[in-house]
Coordinates of C-alpha atoms and ligand atoms in Angstrom, one line a residue:
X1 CA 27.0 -9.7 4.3
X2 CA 28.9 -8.1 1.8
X3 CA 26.9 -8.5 -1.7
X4 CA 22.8 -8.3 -1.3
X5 CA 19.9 -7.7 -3.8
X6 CA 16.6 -5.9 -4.0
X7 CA 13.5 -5.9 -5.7
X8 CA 9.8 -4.5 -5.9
X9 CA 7.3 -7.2 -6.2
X10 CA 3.6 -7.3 -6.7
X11 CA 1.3 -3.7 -6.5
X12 CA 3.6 -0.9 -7.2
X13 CA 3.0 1.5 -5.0
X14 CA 4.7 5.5 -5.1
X15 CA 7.7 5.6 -3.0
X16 CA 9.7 2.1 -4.3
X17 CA 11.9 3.8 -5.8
X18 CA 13.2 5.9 -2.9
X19 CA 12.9 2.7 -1.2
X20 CA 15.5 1.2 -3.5
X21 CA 17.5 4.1 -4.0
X22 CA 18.1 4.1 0.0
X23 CA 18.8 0.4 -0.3
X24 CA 21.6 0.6 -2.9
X25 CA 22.9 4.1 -1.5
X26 CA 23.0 2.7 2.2
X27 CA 24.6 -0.8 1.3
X28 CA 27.5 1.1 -1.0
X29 CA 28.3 3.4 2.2
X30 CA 28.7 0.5 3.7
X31 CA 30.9 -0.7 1.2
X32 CA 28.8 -3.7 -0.1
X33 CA 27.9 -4.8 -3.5
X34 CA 24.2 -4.1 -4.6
X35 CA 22.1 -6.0 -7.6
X36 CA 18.8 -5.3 -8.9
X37 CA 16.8 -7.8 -9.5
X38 CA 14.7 -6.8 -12.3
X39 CA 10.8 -7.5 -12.8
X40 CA 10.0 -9.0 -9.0
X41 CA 10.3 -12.7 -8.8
X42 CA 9.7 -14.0 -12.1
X43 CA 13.0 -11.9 -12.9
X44 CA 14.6 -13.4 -9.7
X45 CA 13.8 -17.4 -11.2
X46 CA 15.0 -16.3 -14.9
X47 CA 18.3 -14.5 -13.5
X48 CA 17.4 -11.0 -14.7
X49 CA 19.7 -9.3 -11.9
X50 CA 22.3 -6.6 -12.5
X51 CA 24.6 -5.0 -10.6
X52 CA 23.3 -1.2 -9.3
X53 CA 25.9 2.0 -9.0
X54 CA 25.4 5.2 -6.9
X55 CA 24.4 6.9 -10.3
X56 CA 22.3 3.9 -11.1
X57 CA 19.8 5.6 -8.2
X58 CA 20.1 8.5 -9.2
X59 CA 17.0 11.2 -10.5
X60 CA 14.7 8.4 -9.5
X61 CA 13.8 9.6 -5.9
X62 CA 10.8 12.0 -7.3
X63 CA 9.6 9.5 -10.0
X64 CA 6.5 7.0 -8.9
X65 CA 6.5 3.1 -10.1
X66 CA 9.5 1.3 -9.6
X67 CA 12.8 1.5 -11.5
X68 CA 13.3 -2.1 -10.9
X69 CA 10.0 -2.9 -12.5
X70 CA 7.5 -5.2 -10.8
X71 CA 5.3 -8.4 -12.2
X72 CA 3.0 -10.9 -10.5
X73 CA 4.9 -14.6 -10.3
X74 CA 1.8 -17.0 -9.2
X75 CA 4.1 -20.0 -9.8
X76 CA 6.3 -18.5 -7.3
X77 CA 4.3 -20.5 -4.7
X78 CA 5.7 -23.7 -6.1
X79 CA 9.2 -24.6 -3.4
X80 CA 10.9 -25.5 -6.8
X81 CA 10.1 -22.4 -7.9
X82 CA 11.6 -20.9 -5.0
X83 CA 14.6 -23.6 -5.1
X84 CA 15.2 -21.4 -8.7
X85 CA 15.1 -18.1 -7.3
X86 CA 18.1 -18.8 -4.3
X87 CA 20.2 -20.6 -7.4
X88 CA 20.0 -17.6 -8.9
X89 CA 20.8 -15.5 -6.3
X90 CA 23.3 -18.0 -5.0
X91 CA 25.0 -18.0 -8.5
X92 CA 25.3 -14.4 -8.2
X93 CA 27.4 -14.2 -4.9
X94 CA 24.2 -12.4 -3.0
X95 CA 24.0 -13.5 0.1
X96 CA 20.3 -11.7 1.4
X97 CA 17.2 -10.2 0.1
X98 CA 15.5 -7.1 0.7
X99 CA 12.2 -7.7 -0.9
X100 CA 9.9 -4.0 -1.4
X101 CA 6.2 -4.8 -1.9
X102 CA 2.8 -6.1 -0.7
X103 CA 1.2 -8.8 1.4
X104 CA 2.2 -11.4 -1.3
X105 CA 5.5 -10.4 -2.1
X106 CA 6.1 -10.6 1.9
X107 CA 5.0 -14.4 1.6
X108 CA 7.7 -14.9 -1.2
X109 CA 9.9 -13.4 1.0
X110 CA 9.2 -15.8 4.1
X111 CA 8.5 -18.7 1.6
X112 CA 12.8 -18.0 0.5
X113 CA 13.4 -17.4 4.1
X114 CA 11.5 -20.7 5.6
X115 CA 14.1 -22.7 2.9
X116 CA 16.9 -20.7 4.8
X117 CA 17.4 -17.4 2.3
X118 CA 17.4 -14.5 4.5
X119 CA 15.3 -11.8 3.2
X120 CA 13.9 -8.5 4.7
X121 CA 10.5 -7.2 3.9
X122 CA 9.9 -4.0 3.6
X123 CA 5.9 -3.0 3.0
X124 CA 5.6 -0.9 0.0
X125 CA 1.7 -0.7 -1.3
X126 CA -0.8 1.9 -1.0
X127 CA -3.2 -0.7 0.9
X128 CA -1.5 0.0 4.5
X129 CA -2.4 -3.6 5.0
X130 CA 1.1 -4.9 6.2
X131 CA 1.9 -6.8 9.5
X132 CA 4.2 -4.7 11.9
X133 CA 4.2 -1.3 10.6
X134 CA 1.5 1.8 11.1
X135 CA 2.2 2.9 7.8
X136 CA 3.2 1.1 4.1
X137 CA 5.4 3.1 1.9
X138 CA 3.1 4.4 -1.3
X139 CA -0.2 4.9 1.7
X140 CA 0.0 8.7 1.8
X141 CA 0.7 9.6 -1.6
X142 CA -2.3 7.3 -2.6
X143 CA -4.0 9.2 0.1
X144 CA -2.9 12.7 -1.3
X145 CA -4.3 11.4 -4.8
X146 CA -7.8 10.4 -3.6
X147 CA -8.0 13.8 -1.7
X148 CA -7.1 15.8 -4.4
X149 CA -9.8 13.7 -6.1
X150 CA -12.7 14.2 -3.5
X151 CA -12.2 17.8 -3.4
X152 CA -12.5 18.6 -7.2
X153 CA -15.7 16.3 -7.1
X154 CA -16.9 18.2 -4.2
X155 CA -16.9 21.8 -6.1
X156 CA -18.7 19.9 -9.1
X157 CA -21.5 18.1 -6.8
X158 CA -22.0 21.5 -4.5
X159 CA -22.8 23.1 -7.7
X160 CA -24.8 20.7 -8.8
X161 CA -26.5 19.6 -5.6
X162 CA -25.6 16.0 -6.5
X163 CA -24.3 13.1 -4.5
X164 CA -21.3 11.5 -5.5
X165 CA -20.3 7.9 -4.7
X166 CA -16.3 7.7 -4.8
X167 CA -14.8 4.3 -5.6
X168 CA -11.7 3.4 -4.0
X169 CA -9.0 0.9 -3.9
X170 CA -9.1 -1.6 -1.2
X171 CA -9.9 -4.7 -1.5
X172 CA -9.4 -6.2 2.0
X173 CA -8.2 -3.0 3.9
X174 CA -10.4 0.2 4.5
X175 CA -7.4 2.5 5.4
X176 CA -7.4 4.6 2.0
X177 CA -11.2 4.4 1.9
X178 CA -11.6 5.8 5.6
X179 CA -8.4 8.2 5.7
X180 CA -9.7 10.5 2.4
X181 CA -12.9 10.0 3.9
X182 CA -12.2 11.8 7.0
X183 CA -9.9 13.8 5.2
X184 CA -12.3 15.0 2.6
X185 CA -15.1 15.5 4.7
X186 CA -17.1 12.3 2.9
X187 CA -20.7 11.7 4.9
X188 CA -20.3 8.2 4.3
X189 CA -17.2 6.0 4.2
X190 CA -17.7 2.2 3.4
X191 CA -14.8 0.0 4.0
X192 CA -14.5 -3.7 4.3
X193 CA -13.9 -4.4 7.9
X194 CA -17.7 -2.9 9.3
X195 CA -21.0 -4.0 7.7
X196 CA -23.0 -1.0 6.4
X197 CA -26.9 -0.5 6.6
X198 CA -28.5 0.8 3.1
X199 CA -31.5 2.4 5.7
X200 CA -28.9 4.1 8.0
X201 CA -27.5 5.9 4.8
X202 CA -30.2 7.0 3.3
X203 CA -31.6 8.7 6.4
X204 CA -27.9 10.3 7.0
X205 CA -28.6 11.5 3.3
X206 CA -32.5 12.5 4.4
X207 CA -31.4 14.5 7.3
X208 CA -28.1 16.5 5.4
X209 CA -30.5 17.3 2.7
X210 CA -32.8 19.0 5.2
X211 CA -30.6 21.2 7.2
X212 CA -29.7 22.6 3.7
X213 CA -26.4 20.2 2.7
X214 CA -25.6 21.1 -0.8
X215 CA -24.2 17.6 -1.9
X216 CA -23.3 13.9 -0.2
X217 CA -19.8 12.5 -0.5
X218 CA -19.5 8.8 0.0
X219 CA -16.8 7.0 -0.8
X220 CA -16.7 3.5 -1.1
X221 CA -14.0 1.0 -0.6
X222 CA -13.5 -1.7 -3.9
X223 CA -13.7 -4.4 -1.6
X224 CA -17.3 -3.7 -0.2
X225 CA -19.0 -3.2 -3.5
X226 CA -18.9 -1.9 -6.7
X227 CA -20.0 2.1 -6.7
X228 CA -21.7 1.7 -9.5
X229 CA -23.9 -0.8 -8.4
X230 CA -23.9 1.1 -5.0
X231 CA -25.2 3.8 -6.6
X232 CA -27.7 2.3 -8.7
X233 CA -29.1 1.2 -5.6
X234 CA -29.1 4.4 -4.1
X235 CA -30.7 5.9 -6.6
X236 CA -33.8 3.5 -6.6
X237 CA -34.1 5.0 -2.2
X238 CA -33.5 8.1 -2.8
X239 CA -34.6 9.6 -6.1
X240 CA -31.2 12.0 -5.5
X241 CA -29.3 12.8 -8.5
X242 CA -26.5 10.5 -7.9
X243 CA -23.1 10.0 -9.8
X244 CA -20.3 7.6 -9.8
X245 CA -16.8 8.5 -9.8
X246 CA -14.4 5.1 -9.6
X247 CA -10.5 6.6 -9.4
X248 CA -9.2 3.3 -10.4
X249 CA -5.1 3.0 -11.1
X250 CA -4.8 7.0 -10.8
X251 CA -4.4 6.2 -6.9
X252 CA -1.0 3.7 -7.3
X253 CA 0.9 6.4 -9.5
X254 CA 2.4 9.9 -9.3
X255 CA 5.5 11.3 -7.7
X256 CA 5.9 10.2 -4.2
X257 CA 4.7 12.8 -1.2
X258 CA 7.5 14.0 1.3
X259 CA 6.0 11.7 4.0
X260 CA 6.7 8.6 1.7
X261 CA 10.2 9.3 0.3
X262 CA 11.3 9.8 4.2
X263 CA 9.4 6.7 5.1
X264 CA 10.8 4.7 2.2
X265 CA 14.3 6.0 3.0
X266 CA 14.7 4.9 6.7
X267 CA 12.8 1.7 6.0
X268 CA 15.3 0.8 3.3
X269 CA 18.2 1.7 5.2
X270 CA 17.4 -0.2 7.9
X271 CA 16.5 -3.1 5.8
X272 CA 20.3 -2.8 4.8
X273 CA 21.7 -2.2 8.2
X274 CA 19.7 -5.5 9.0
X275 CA 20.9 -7.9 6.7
X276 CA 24.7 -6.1 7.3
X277 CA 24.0 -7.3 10.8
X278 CA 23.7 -11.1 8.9
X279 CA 19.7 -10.7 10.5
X280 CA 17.7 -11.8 7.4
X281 CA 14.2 -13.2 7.8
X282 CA 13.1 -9.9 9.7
X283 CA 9.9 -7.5 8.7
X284 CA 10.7 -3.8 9.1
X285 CA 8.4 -1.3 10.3
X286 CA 7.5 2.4 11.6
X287 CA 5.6 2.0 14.7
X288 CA 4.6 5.4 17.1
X289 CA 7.6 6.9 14.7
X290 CA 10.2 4.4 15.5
X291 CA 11.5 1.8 13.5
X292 CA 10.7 -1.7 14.4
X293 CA 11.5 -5.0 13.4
X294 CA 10.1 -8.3 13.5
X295 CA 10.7 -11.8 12.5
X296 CA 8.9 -12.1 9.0
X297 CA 7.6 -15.6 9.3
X298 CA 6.0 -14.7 13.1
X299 CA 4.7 -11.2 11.4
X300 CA 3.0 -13.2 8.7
X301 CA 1.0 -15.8 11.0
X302 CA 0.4 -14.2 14.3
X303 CA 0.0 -10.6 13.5
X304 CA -2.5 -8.5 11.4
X305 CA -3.2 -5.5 10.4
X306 CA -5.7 -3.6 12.1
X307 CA -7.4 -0.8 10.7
X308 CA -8.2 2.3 13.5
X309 CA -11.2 1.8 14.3
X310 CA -11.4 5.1 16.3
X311 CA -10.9 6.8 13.0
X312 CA -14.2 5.2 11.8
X313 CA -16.1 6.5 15.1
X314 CA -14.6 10.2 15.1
X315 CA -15.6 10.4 10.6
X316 CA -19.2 8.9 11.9
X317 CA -19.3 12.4 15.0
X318 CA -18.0 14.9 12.0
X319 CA -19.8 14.1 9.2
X320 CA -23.5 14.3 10.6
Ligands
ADP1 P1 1.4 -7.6 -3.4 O1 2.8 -8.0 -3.0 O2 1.3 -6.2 -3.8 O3 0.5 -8.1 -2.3 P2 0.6 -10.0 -4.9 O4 -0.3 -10.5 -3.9 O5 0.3 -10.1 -6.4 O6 1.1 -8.5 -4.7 O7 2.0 -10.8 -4.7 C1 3.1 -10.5 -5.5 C2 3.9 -11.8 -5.8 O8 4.3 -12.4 -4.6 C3 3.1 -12.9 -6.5 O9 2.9 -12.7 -7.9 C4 3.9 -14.1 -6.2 O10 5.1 -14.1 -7.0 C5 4.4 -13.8 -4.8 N1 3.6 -14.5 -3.8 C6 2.4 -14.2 -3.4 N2 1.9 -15.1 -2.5 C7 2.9 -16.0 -2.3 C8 3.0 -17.2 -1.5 N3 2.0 -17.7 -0.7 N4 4.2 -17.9 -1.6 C9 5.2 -17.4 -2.4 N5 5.1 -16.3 -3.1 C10 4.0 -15.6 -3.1

């Protein structure tokens, strides 16, 4: 391939736009054409694409959010829809996709491919919810966020011998709820994939309170409940003096961490180095630090996402 295009679909997530900046970089090494395709896939179907220079990647590897801007298409489902999108692309002499976002913007991308448009995923949200990678580009610095989060509400709630019940994102995938968790020392974490009991909590809080614990961190994945009504609940048990902090989008912005700018720069280049290969329809991936591949539609159907569950077991040993 010789011309290809990129763009950042769905959730943005910090550490696109090194993503895209490795993309267009990589592919002009290479001595191929780049375009931009401009707000995700409703700016694929109405033709916003432009064509991207060295300097048009440049200063952008610090910033958070996408330079290439990102929107939510529903009617992207439609195969007419799609039909518009490859037009477009086609129209434009780009012959592959490498498509930079979530779990939805992957099915876009294996929607094109299935009507034979290559395309190359590669997993940018905070979530860490993709198919065939350990980590998602945007995951640490989301982490980082949260952390730096739990750790100012700790000094407030130590002082005030208060618990504090920490809403996170995650809807379907406990990864950022249980990762800060462990990582900022939270008694209780609450994440979507294990079934919690109200009793077990409040004796967890019972017995911290007796050995002299000064305050109770629990943080609460978005897609178990709300913390606010957690905490209402809580309150009613307990009688503790409870408070509710709910981060909210703080956790999807903020200049990328280290960890995600190298992360998004060997995913995108391989993403490139892919589709130079003419192997579109592929899923790329870090996987025990080694960058994987895999065939986007068979990623899709037969593989999921599995949180660590021996995470969850060691933050239950550490935080009686
Ligand atoms: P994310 O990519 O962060 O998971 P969304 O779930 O909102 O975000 O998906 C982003 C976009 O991907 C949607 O707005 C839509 O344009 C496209 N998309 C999602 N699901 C599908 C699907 N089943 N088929 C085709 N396109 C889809």
């Amino acid at each position: 391939m010789k011309k290809i295009g990129v763009l950042t679909s769905g959730g943005d997530a910090p550490g696109m736009n090194p993503a895209i900046r490795a993309v267009v970089r990589k592919a002009i090494y290479h001595d191929m054409e780049v375009y931009g395709v401009y707000g995700g896939y409703a700016g694929l179907i109405s033709g916003n694409i432009k064509k991207l220079e060295l300097g048009s990647v440049g200063d952008i590897i610090h910033r958070g959010g996408t330079m290439l801007l990102s929107a939510r298409c529903p009617e992207f489902r439609n195969k007419e829809v799609q039909q518009k999108g490859i037009e477009q692309l086609k129209a434009h002499g780009i012959e592959g996709l490498v498509v930079i976002g979530g779990d939805g913007s992957y099915m876009g991308a294996k929607a094109l491919t299935e009507q034979g448009y290559p395309c190359v995923g590669v997993p940018g949200t905070i979530d860490n919810d993709i198919p065939g990678t350990d980590f998602t580009i945007g995951f640490d610095t989301a982490l980082n966020t949260v952390i730096d989060a739990i750790d100012k509400i700790r000094d407030t709630a130590t002082s005030h011998d208060r618990t504090f019940v920490i809403e996170v994102m995650g809807r379907d995938a406990g990864d950022i709820a249980l990762w800060a968790g462990l990582a900022g020392g939270a008694e209780t974490i609450l994440i979507p994939e294990e079934n919690y009991n109200m009793n077990d909590i409040v004796e967890r809080l019972r017995k911290g309170q007796e050995r002299g614990k000064k305050h109770s961190i629990i943080v609460v994945a978005e897609g178990v409940c709300s913390g606010v009504d957690f905490a209402k609940e809580l309150k009613e048990l307990t009688n503790n003096d409870i408070r509710v902090s709910v981060l909210g989008h703080m956790q999807r912005g903020g200049s990328p961490t280290a960890q995600d700018r190298v992360l998004a720069s060997r995913l995108g280049a391989r993403a490139v180095e892919l589709l130079m290969a003419g192997r579109g329809g592929r899923a790329v991936g870090i996987e025990n630090n080694k960058l994987v591949d895999y065939d986007i539609i068979e990623a899709l159907e037969q593989r999921k996402h599995k949180l660590d569950a021996n995470l969850f077991d060691l933050s239950k040993v550490l935080s009686i």
